């Protein structure tokens, strides 16, 4: 078994993560019912969780650490405390029962009911106006005591209690009360329970406090596990160009610093945002519930390739990044792609990528010669039929089965989608990424900005130097 630990940092990342775990659970449900022809290795992303002493049995829960502000957990925050108290009462009851010779009867109160246990109609009745927290559409049973961690500046050593900017988030992580407690507590338990860990899947806010907090955490993970692969999905809640003032500067610094950390800590970095759509994808960009559902489809596309045993995390990263020479990857996705017509062939691929695939950072891929490394994953479309005409078998993975959509998923964002949708995807490194990094570079023109403190300016100039080197490297792809 080669386990992967998932780390989630911040509200935007947790919106994506909630949709992602809901999708994973639905896929496993399809397999267990016999409706899927793909065998999935559940142990890769899930832990077999012993619920306690006695006869309570075992369950599979996501192998994940979720970090957010305490107020963003919603009812899951209440569940975490309730489960701790419930487990303690259960242990006391079982000890008392062991000392009693007579008959016993246990009445256990359920402390929290998510959409997954309320019944088949519960999630269907959920409207977007009811979604206040990401836990409102959660369908998965987490090990709430082990997996969920609330973070506040006060609790973790910031005397002002603030955690709004990238820098403040980094200071909170490095505070005397935070770092050691996290790394030696829940993280250590998860990591040491792995028999043969292959790496980490990270979802982190692109800007704000949890961008800095997550960056600090990933650096420490790299120090602890220098040979493990780390895949980072950088989740943006909006476009840097749409922001203003100090928020623009903070967003640019957060994204730029993540890129800077790529060379030292992260093996592959995938921006996750919505920059360019096509008619088959209809998303209200002001709806975090909808945008995060699409971003989660991105994450699911590539992890499904690992679950199905078609690639390991290290193999996928090496193939796409060309042995980690190009570390900023582009995720191209086309939900609902229909190309059954025989008029489509390999010559159609570039046009389809340009016109029918949504690029995570807005990169335009109109020429296959602009690709350095690529992996095509086909889930229920015939896109793999086109690429196999020219590509070697190692360049694509045809998983056959369409993506099963959970009840909480906003199906209307994919035109014509019902219980499932076919999704074609290409994870690649491309010259088109240069435009994304250049936009970022332009956002960090801070010499004349009143929003940046004097002591920060030299550091930001160093970050711009890093971005310059990334632009130069990607300009060599032709």
XYZ file of C-alpha atoms in Angstrom:
478
model
C 0.000 0.000 0.000
C 1.296 3.490 -0.918
C -0.643 6.094 1.000
C -1.221 9.764 0.187
C -2.000 12.344 2.878
C -4.207 15.277 1.878
C -3.697 18.679 3.518
C -6.288 21.476 3.204
C -5.621 25.075 4.240
C -8.306 27.765 4.317
C -11.934 28.378 3.437
C -11.607 28.403 -0.364
C -9.514 25.235 -0.300
C -12.032 23.549 2.004
C -14.943 24.385 -0.288
C -13.025 22.565 -3.021
C -12.015 19.772 -0.663
C -15.605 19.158 0.456
C -16.828 18.741 -3.123
C -13.797 16.550 -3.835
C -14.412 14.131 -0.949
C -18.117 13.985 -1.818
C -17.136 12.975 -5.362
C -14.716 10.347 -4.098
C -17.369 8.846 -1.834
C -19.867 8.688 -4.704
C -17.308 6.932 -6.890
C -16.655 4.336 -4.177
C -20.403 3.832 -3.761
C -20.698 3.129 -7.496
C -17.909 0.558 -7.271
C -19.320 -1.209 -4.211
C -22.747 -1.481 -5.864
C -21.247 -3.099 -8.954
C -22.103 -0.162 -11.232
C -18.435 0.603 -11.914
C -15.986 -1.451 -13.945
C -12.971 0.257 -12.371
C -11.294 -1.105 -9.235
C -10.249 1.692 -6.905
C -7.555 1.415 -4.233
C -9.430 3.038 -1.360
C -6.439 2.727 0.993
C -4.479 5.319 -0.993
C -6.488 8.322 0.218
C -8.451 6.767 3.101
C -7.550 5.374 6.517
C -9.185 2.391 8.147
C -10.428 4.063 11.289
C -10.882 2.114 14.520
C -13.755 3.931 16.234
C -12.837 2.800 19.722
C -12.767 -0.166 22.054
C -15.526 -2.744 22.050
C -17.730 -3.710 19.127
C -18.124 -0.424 17.319
C -16.370 -1.780 14.228
C -14.244 0.024 11.677
C -14.861 2.558 8.949
C -12.892 4.311 6.209
C -12.363 8.037 6.626
C -10.373 10.474 4.475
C -6.681 10.595 5.330
C -6.767 14.369 5.591
C -5.923 17.297 7.832
C -8.316 20.230 7.444
C -7.271 23.685 8.673
C -9.626 26.654 8.868
C -10.833 29.377 11.188
C -13.052 28.033 13.930
C -16.059 29.939 12.619
C -15.836 28.314 9.179
C -16.435 24.723 10.304
C -20.157 25.237 10.849
C -21.853 22.165 12.296
C -18.691 20.080 11.835
C -17.080 22.200 14.538
C -19.840 21.161 16.923
C -19.439 17.561 15.774
C -15.754 17.570 16.674
C -16.452 18.414 20.322
C -19.479 16.120 20.487
C -17.532 13.162 19.127
C -14.772 13.650 21.685
C -17.306 13.630 24.529
C -19.233 10.710 22.997
C -16.094 8.581 22.626
C -15.150 9.218 26.252
C -18.634 8.201 27.434
C -18.513 5.059 25.279
C -15.207 3.981 26.761
C -16.529 4.558 30.292
C -19.684 2.555 29.493
C -17.682 -0.326 28.050
C -15.428 -0.429 31.117
C -18.472 -0.455 33.400
C -20.067 -3.192 31.297
C -16.961 -5.312 31.643
C -17.388 -5.154 35.446
C -21.081 -6.105 35.329
C -22.280 -9.701 35.026
C -25.861 -8.925 34.021
C -27.368 -8.005 30.667
C -26.621 -4.595 29.182
C -28.349 -2.422 26.620
C -26.720 0.586 24.947
C -28.626 3.639 23.689
C -26.254 5.906 21.732
C -27.235 9.420 20.731
C -26.029 10.579 17.319
C -24.301 13.922 17.973
C -24.334 15.186 14.397
C -26.077 14.269 11.168
C -24.566 15.333 7.855
C -26.306 15.104 4.513
C -24.874 11.617 4.102
C -26.922 10.204 6.995
C -30.062 12.311 6.889
C -31.594 10.290 4.059
C -31.752 10.318 0.288
C -33.733 13.530 0.020
C -31.742 15.716 2.388
C -29.042 17.007 0.062
C -31.486 17.314 -2.845
C -33.408 19.902 -0.833
C -30.292 22.020 -0.312
C -30.298 25.332 -2.156
C -27.294 27.576 -2.613
C -28.898 30.190 -0.392
C -28.632 27.681 2.461
C -24.877 27.206 2.043
C -23.102 29.331 4.635
C -20.192 26.994 5.341
C -18.512 24.249 3.357
C -19.776 21.773 5.954
C -23.360 22.548 4.854
C -22.958 20.369 1.754
C -20.575 17.808 3.225
C -21.656 14.169 2.654
C -18.575 12.470 4.093
C -17.982 11.176 7.606
C -14.643 12.541 8.779
C -12.696 11.470 11.809
C -13.557 14.860 13.227
C -11.231 14.673 16.231
C -8.214 13.632 14.163
C -8.786 15.495 10.893
C -10.220 18.917 11.781
C -8.038 21.709 13.184
C -9.223 25.233 13.905
C -6.609 27.968 13.695
C -6.641 31.436 15.221
C -3.931 34.014 15.613
C -4.468 34.306 19.372
C -4.393 30.576 20.019
C -1.282 30.041 17.911
C 0.865 32.847 19.224
C -0.142 36.048 17.390
C -0.878 38.506 20.179
C -3.180 40.578 17.944
C -5.154 37.566 16.838
C -4.976 38.602 13.185
C -4.562 36.190 10.295
C -5.688 38.127 7.253
C -2.566 38.397 5.108
C 0.005 35.959 3.791
C 2.630 37.332 6.157
C 0.344 37.101 9.205
C -0.468 33.484 8.346
C 3.220 32.648 8.179
C 3.807 34.327 11.532
C 0.953 32.372 13.093
C 2.380 29.061 11.885
C 5.829 29.957 13.175
C 4.419 31.062 16.538
C 5.708 29.205 19.551
C 2.324 27.620 20.325
C 1.434 26.488 16.822
C 4.039 24.674 14.783
C 5.203 22.016 17.226
C 1.675 21.229 18.393
C 0.470 20.579 14.837
C 3.478 18.691 13.515
C 3.899 16.523 16.593
C 0.192 15.939 17.066
C -2.346 15.087 14.410
C 0.073 15.189 11.495
C 2.484 12.778 13.155
C -0.344 10.348 13.910
C -1.445 10.303 10.263
C 2.062 10.011 8.859
C 3.262 7.252 11.180
C 0.142 5.189 10.464
C 1.222 4.898 6.810
C 3.026 1.716 5.764
C 4.649 3.157 2.638
C 3.702 6.770 2.049
C 4.117 8.053 -1.495
C 3.444 11.711 -0.802
C 1.085 14.604 -0.148
C -1.806 16.206 -1.979
C -2.200 19.820 -0.835
C -5.128 22.199 -1.366
C -4.270 25.694 -0.140
C -5.797 29.151 -0.399
C -3.954 31.249 -2.954
C -3.888 34.354 -0.778
C -4.646 35.496 2.745
C -3.620 34.049 6.080
C -3.965 30.377 5.195
C -1.769 30.818 2.130
C 1.059 31.830 4.463
C 0.126 29.231 7.078
C 0.027 26.475 4.440
C 3.328 27.568 2.899
C 5.034 27.288 6.285
C 3.473 23.893 6.915
C 4.566 22.513 3.521
C 8.132 23.688 4.089
C 8.257 21.720 7.351
C 6.727 18.675 5.661
C 9.489 18.814 3.053
C 12.120 18.913 5.808
C 10.545 15.870 7.489
C 9.982 13.908 4.256
C 12.618 15.033 1.735
C 11.937 12.180 -0.719
C 8.129 12.239 -0.739
C 6.239 13.838 -3.628
C 4.183 16.971 -2.928
C 1.454 18.115 -5.337
C 0.030 21.575 -4.565
C -3.303 22.883 -5.858
C -3.328 26.640 -5.276
C -7.001 27.633 -4.903
C -7.975 31.201 -5.783
C -11.317 32.633 -4.693
C -11.141 35.277 -7.410
C -8.893 36.901 -9.974
C -5.926 38.938 -8.814
C -6.796 41.516 -11.503
C -10.269 41.981 -9.969
C -8.920 42.944 -6.562
C -7.685 46.279 -5.404
C -5.253 47.925 -3.042
C -3.682 45.895 -0.272
C -5.682 42.784 -1.208
C -4.130 42.777 -4.688
C -0.652 43.042 -3.254
C -1.320 40.282 -0.720
C -2.768 37.974 -3.368
C 0.202 38.536 -5.646
C 2.686 38.008 -2.806
C 0.920 34.817 -1.749
C 0.897 33.346 -5.241
C 4.443 34.471 -5.977
C 5.760 33.022 -2.737
C 4.083 29.720 -3.519
C 5.933 29.701 -6.824
C 9.156 30.536 -5.019
C 8.606 27.591 -2.688
C 8.055 25.263 -5.645
C 11.758 24.980 -6.318
C 12.511 23.925 -2.753
C 9.436 22.189 -1.372
C 6.812 21.347 -3.994
C 7.260 18.914 -6.876
C 4.348 20.235 -8.934
C 2.204 23.345 -8.583
C -1.248 23.570 -10.218
C -3.130 26.889 -10.125
C -6.864 26.369 -9.554
C -9.041 29.260 -10.632
C -11.608 30.128 -13.289
C -10.174 32.311 -16.014
C -11.897 31.171 -19.207
C -15.047 29.093 -19.725
C -16.782 27.654 -22.775
C -20.543 27.301 -23.442
C -20.849 23.787 -21.985
C -19.746 25.033 -18.552
C -22.116 27.523 -16.954
C -20.845 28.869 -13.653
C -21.822 31.924 -11.666
C -18.411 33.252 -10.722
C -19.870 34.966 -7.659
C -20.971 31.550 -6.329
C -18.200 29.883 -4.345
C -20.384 26.772 -4.140
C -20.341 26.461 -7.949
C -16.776 27.548 -8.691
C -15.362 25.206 -6.055
C -17.345 22.305 -7.553
C -15.576 22.800 -10.866
C -12.175 23.097 -9.190
C -12.888 19.870 -7.285
C -13.574 18.131 -10.600
C -10.020 19.083 -11.557
C -8.550 17.521 -8.433
C -10.712 14.408 -8.803
C -9.627 13.898 -12.417
C -5.983 13.395 -11.497
C -6.415 11.568 -8.191
C -8.730 9.110 -9.943
C -5.827 8.108 -12.166
C -3.891 7.222 -9.005
C -6.834 5.433 -7.367
C -7.328 3.312 -10.469
C -3.690 2.227 -10.327
C -2.755 3.827 -13.644
C -0.076 6.122 -12.204
C 1.597 6.687 -8.872
C 1.854 10.256 -7.622
C 5.565 10.328 -8.427
C 5.032 8.897 -11.931
C 2.359 11.475 -12.720
C 4.494 14.376 -11.515
C 7.615 13.192 -13.350
C 5.706 12.719 -16.605
C 4.028 16.116 -16.563
C 6.955 18.182 -15.263
C 9.603 16.432 -17.367
C 11.498 15.200 -14.323
C 10.544 18.362 -12.394
C 12.177 20.783 -14.844
C 8.867 22.597 -15.437
C 7.039 22.582 -12.117
C 4.054 24.856 -12.801
C 1.426 22.679 -14.496
C -1.787 23.571 -16.303
C -4.972 21.576 -15.774
C -7.253 21.534 -18.831
C -10.725 20.059 -18.373
C -13.697 19.453 -20.660
C -16.798 18.131 -18.846
C -19.467 16.747 -21.157
C -17.161 16.568 -24.175
C -18.847 14.633 -27.000
C -16.669 13.600 -29.933
C -18.254 10.372 -31.116
C -18.435 11.741 -34.660
C -15.832 10.090 -36.880
C -14.804 13.472 -38.290
C -12.674 13.995 -35.187
C -9.093 12.683 -35.273
C -5.699 13.570 -33.836
C -5.644 16.706 -35.966
C -8.653 17.926 -33.989
C -6.891 17.778 -30.608
C -5.302 21.250 -30.636
C -8.555 22.912 -31.690
C -10.505 21.073 -29.000
C -7.979 22.083 -26.333
C -8.332 25.724 -27.350
C -12.118 25.840 -27.748
C -13.632 23.187 -25.460
C -11.248 22.834 -22.497
C -11.283 25.113 -19.447
C -7.764 26.074 -18.382
C -7.142 26.462 -14.664
C -5.006 29.590 -15.060
C -6.435 30.809 -18.361
C -3.564 29.516 -20.491
C -4.427 29.023 -24.157
C -3.134 25.808 -25.734
C -3.662 26.014 -29.491
C -0.532 24.202 -30.626
C 0.658 20.818 -29.328
C 4.253 21.914 -29.895
C 3.772 24.309 -26.965
C 3.582 21.335 -24.564
C 6.600 20.047 -22.643
C 4.977 17.185 -20.735
C 1.407 15.945 -20.650
C -0.915 13.318 -19.242
C -4.377 12.786 -20.730
C -7.010 11.215 -18.466
C -10.304 10.243 -20.101
C -13.331 9.448 -17.946
C -16.246 8.499 -20.149
C -15.506 10.467 -23.339
C -13.697 9.373 -26.492
C -10.908 11.921 -26.254
C -8.358 9.173 -25.614
C -9.294 7.685 -29.011
C -7.916 10.803 -30.668
C -4.653 11.060 -28.753
C -3.800 7.378 -29.054
C -3.399 7.887 -32.808
C -0.085 9.652 -32.160
C 0.708 9.505 -28.464
C 2.433 6.580 -26.784
C 0.346 4.558 -24.337
C 2.241 6.157 -21.448
C 0.833 9.577 -22.393
C -2.794 8.802 -21.601
C -5.046 6.807 -19.301
C -8.537 5.797 -20.430
C -10.466 5.109 -17.218
C -13.679 4.319 -19.090
C -16.176 5.236 -16.396
C -17.809 8.686 -16.388
C -17.596 10.861 -13.274
C -20.344 9.968 -10.778
C -21.833 13.152 -9.320
C -22.886 13.195 -5.649
C -26.262 14.585 -4.614
C -24.651 17.749 -3.277
C -22.979 18.595 -6.610
C -24.491 21.557 -8.547
C -25.185 19.620 -11.768
C -26.399 22.717 -13.609
C -22.842 23.920 -14.064
C -22.311 21.119 -16.613
C -24.815 21.320 -19.433
C -26.939 18.162 -19.675
C -25.345 16.445 -16.653
C -27.510 14.145 -14.544
C -26.103 11.406 -12.286
C -22.765 11.408 -14.103
C -20.795 13.350 -16.674
C -17.974 12.374 -19.016
C -14.823 14.409 -18.434
C -11.714 14.658 -20.594
C -8.629 16.215 -19.062
C -5.040 17.067 -19.863
C -2.508 17.887 -17.155
C 0.440 19.529 -18.874
C 3.317 21.948 -18.737
C 2.985 24.481 -21.519
C 4.434 27.707 -22.851
C 0.981 29.178 -22.275
C 1.775 29.320 -18.558
C 4.113 32.235 -19.294
C 1.136 34.585 -19.628
C -0.116 33.559 -16.171
C 3.254 34.178 -14.515
C 3.632 37.478 -16.365
C 0.268 38.672 -15.029
C 1.452 37.743 -11.573
C 4.755 39.539 -12.124
C 2.932 42.712 -13.145
C 0.863 42.557 -9.958
C 4.002 42.774 -7.837
C 5.183 46.117 -9.193
C 5.306 47.507 -5.679
C 8.075 50.087 -5.619
C 5.538 52.920 -5.598
C 2.760 51.137 -3.684
C 1.699 52.626 -0.363
C 0.282 49.219 0.672
C 3.723 47.635 1.108
C 5.909 48.279 4.124
C 9.498 49.352 3.530
C 10.991 46.175 5.012
C 8.901 44.058 2.612
C 10.114 45.695 -0.587
C 13.466 43.939 -0.852
C 11.847 40.549 -0.249
C 9.261 41.229 -2.955
C 12.002 42.208 -5.399
C 13.552 38.797 -4.753
C 10.203 37.171 -5.492
C 10.025 39.049 -8.780
C 13.444 37.673 -9.614
C 12.092 34.157 -9.063
C 9.175 34.904 -11.388
C 11.574 36.229 -14.016
C 13.443 32.915 -13.994
C 10.167 30.974 -14.324
C 9.156 33.091 -17.327
C 12.555 32.544 -18.962
C 12.355 28.779 -18.437
C 8.873 28.415 -19.915
C 9.813 30.611 -22.870
C 12.126 27.790 -24.021
C 9.131 25.521 -24.763
C 8.342 25.623 -28.465
